[in-house]
Amino acid sequence: MMFLAPHRPASLLRERFAALTSAEAAQGRDPELEQIAFVRSPTEVAGLGGVCVDYLGPLVRHYVNSGS
């Protein structure tokens, strides 16, 4: 899943993500998403590590090239 979010400080988004996952865990549920990452270029996608969908790089490239 990819979100094109309005400009917000990364620290605020990380804080809100942590609060959301903590709230899920407190209710005895496994959070659907375990990590959050911010990428600004296809090169950064390659550095994410772990399992990524094969279309993530082209999708990021599209948004970078379109100026969105």
C-alpha positions as a Python dict, from the first residue, in 0.01 Angstrom:
ca = {
    (1, 'M'): (0, 0, 0),
    (2, 'M'): (132, 343, -84),
    (3, 'F'): (13, 676, 41),
    (4, 'L'): (90, 1006, -124),
    (5, 'A'): (50, 1220, 183),
    (6, 'P'): (32, 1596, 217),
    (7, 'H'): (356, 1753, 333),
    (8, 'R'): (399, 1694, 705),
    (9, 'P'): (711, 1658, 919),
    (10, 'A'): (837, 1299, 912),
    (11, 'S'): (867, 1310, 1291),
    (12, 'L'): (493, 1380, 1323),
    (13, 'L'): (404, 1096, 1087),
    (14, 'R'): (634, 854, 1271),
    (15, 'E'): (479, 960, 1601),
    (16, 'R'): (126, 902, 1473),
    (17, 'F'): (222, 567, 1322),
    (18, 'A'): (376, 459, 1654),
    (19, 'A'): (62, 566, 1840),
    (20, 'L'): (-157, 371, 1599),
    (21, 'T'): (46, 51, 1623),
    (22, 'S'): (67, 84, 2003),
    (23, 'A'): (-310, 125, 2027),
    (24, 'E'): (-363, -188, 1815),
    (25, 'A'): (-121, -388, 2031),
    (26, 'A'): (-285, -261, 2351),
    (27, 'Q'): (-615, -403, 2226),
    (28, 'G'): (-452, -740, 2165),
    (29, 'R'): (-440, -706, 1788),
    (30, 'D'): (-143, -740, 1559),
    (31, 'P'): (-102, -414, 1366),
    (32, 'E'): (-159, -461, 993),
    (33, 'L'): (152, -256, 915),
    (34, 'E'): (469, -302, 1117),
    (35, 'Q'): (694, -37, 965),
    (36, 'I'): (675, 294, 787),
    (37, 'A'): (928, 427, 539),
    (38, 'F'): (960, 753, 351),
    (39, 'V'): (1121, 746, 8),
    (40, 'R'): (1195, 1035, -224),
    (41, 'S'): (1349, 846, -515),
    (42, 'P'): (1360, 502, -676),
    (43, 'T'): (1718, 470, -546),
    (44, 'E'): (1588, 488, -189),
    (45, 'V'): (1343, 206, -266),
    (46, 'A'): (1638, -25, -335),
    (47, 'G'): (1777, 55, 10),
    (48, 'L'): (1462, -40, 199),
    (49, 'G'): (1553, -404, 245),
    (50, 'G'): (1300, -669, 327),
    (51, 'V'): (1024, -774, 94),
    (52, 'C'): (890, -509, -144),
    (53, 'V'): (647, -541, -431),
    (54, 'D'): (808, -532, -773),
    (55, 'Y'): (610, -227, -882),
    (56, 'L'): (721, 1, -598),
    (57, 'G'): (1027, 140, -782),
    (58, 'P'): (833, 225, -1100),
    (59, 'L'): (551, 377, -893),
    (60, 'V'): (791, 603, -703),
    (61, 'R'): (964, 691, -1032),
    (62, 'H'): (626, 793, -1177),
    (63, 'Y'): (551, 1030, -889),
    (64, 'V'): (902, 1174, -887),
    (65, 'N'): (894, 1236, -1263),
    (66, 'S'): (543, 1384, -1258),
    (67, 'G'): (633, 1631, -984),
    (68, 'S'): (344, 1515, -764),
}
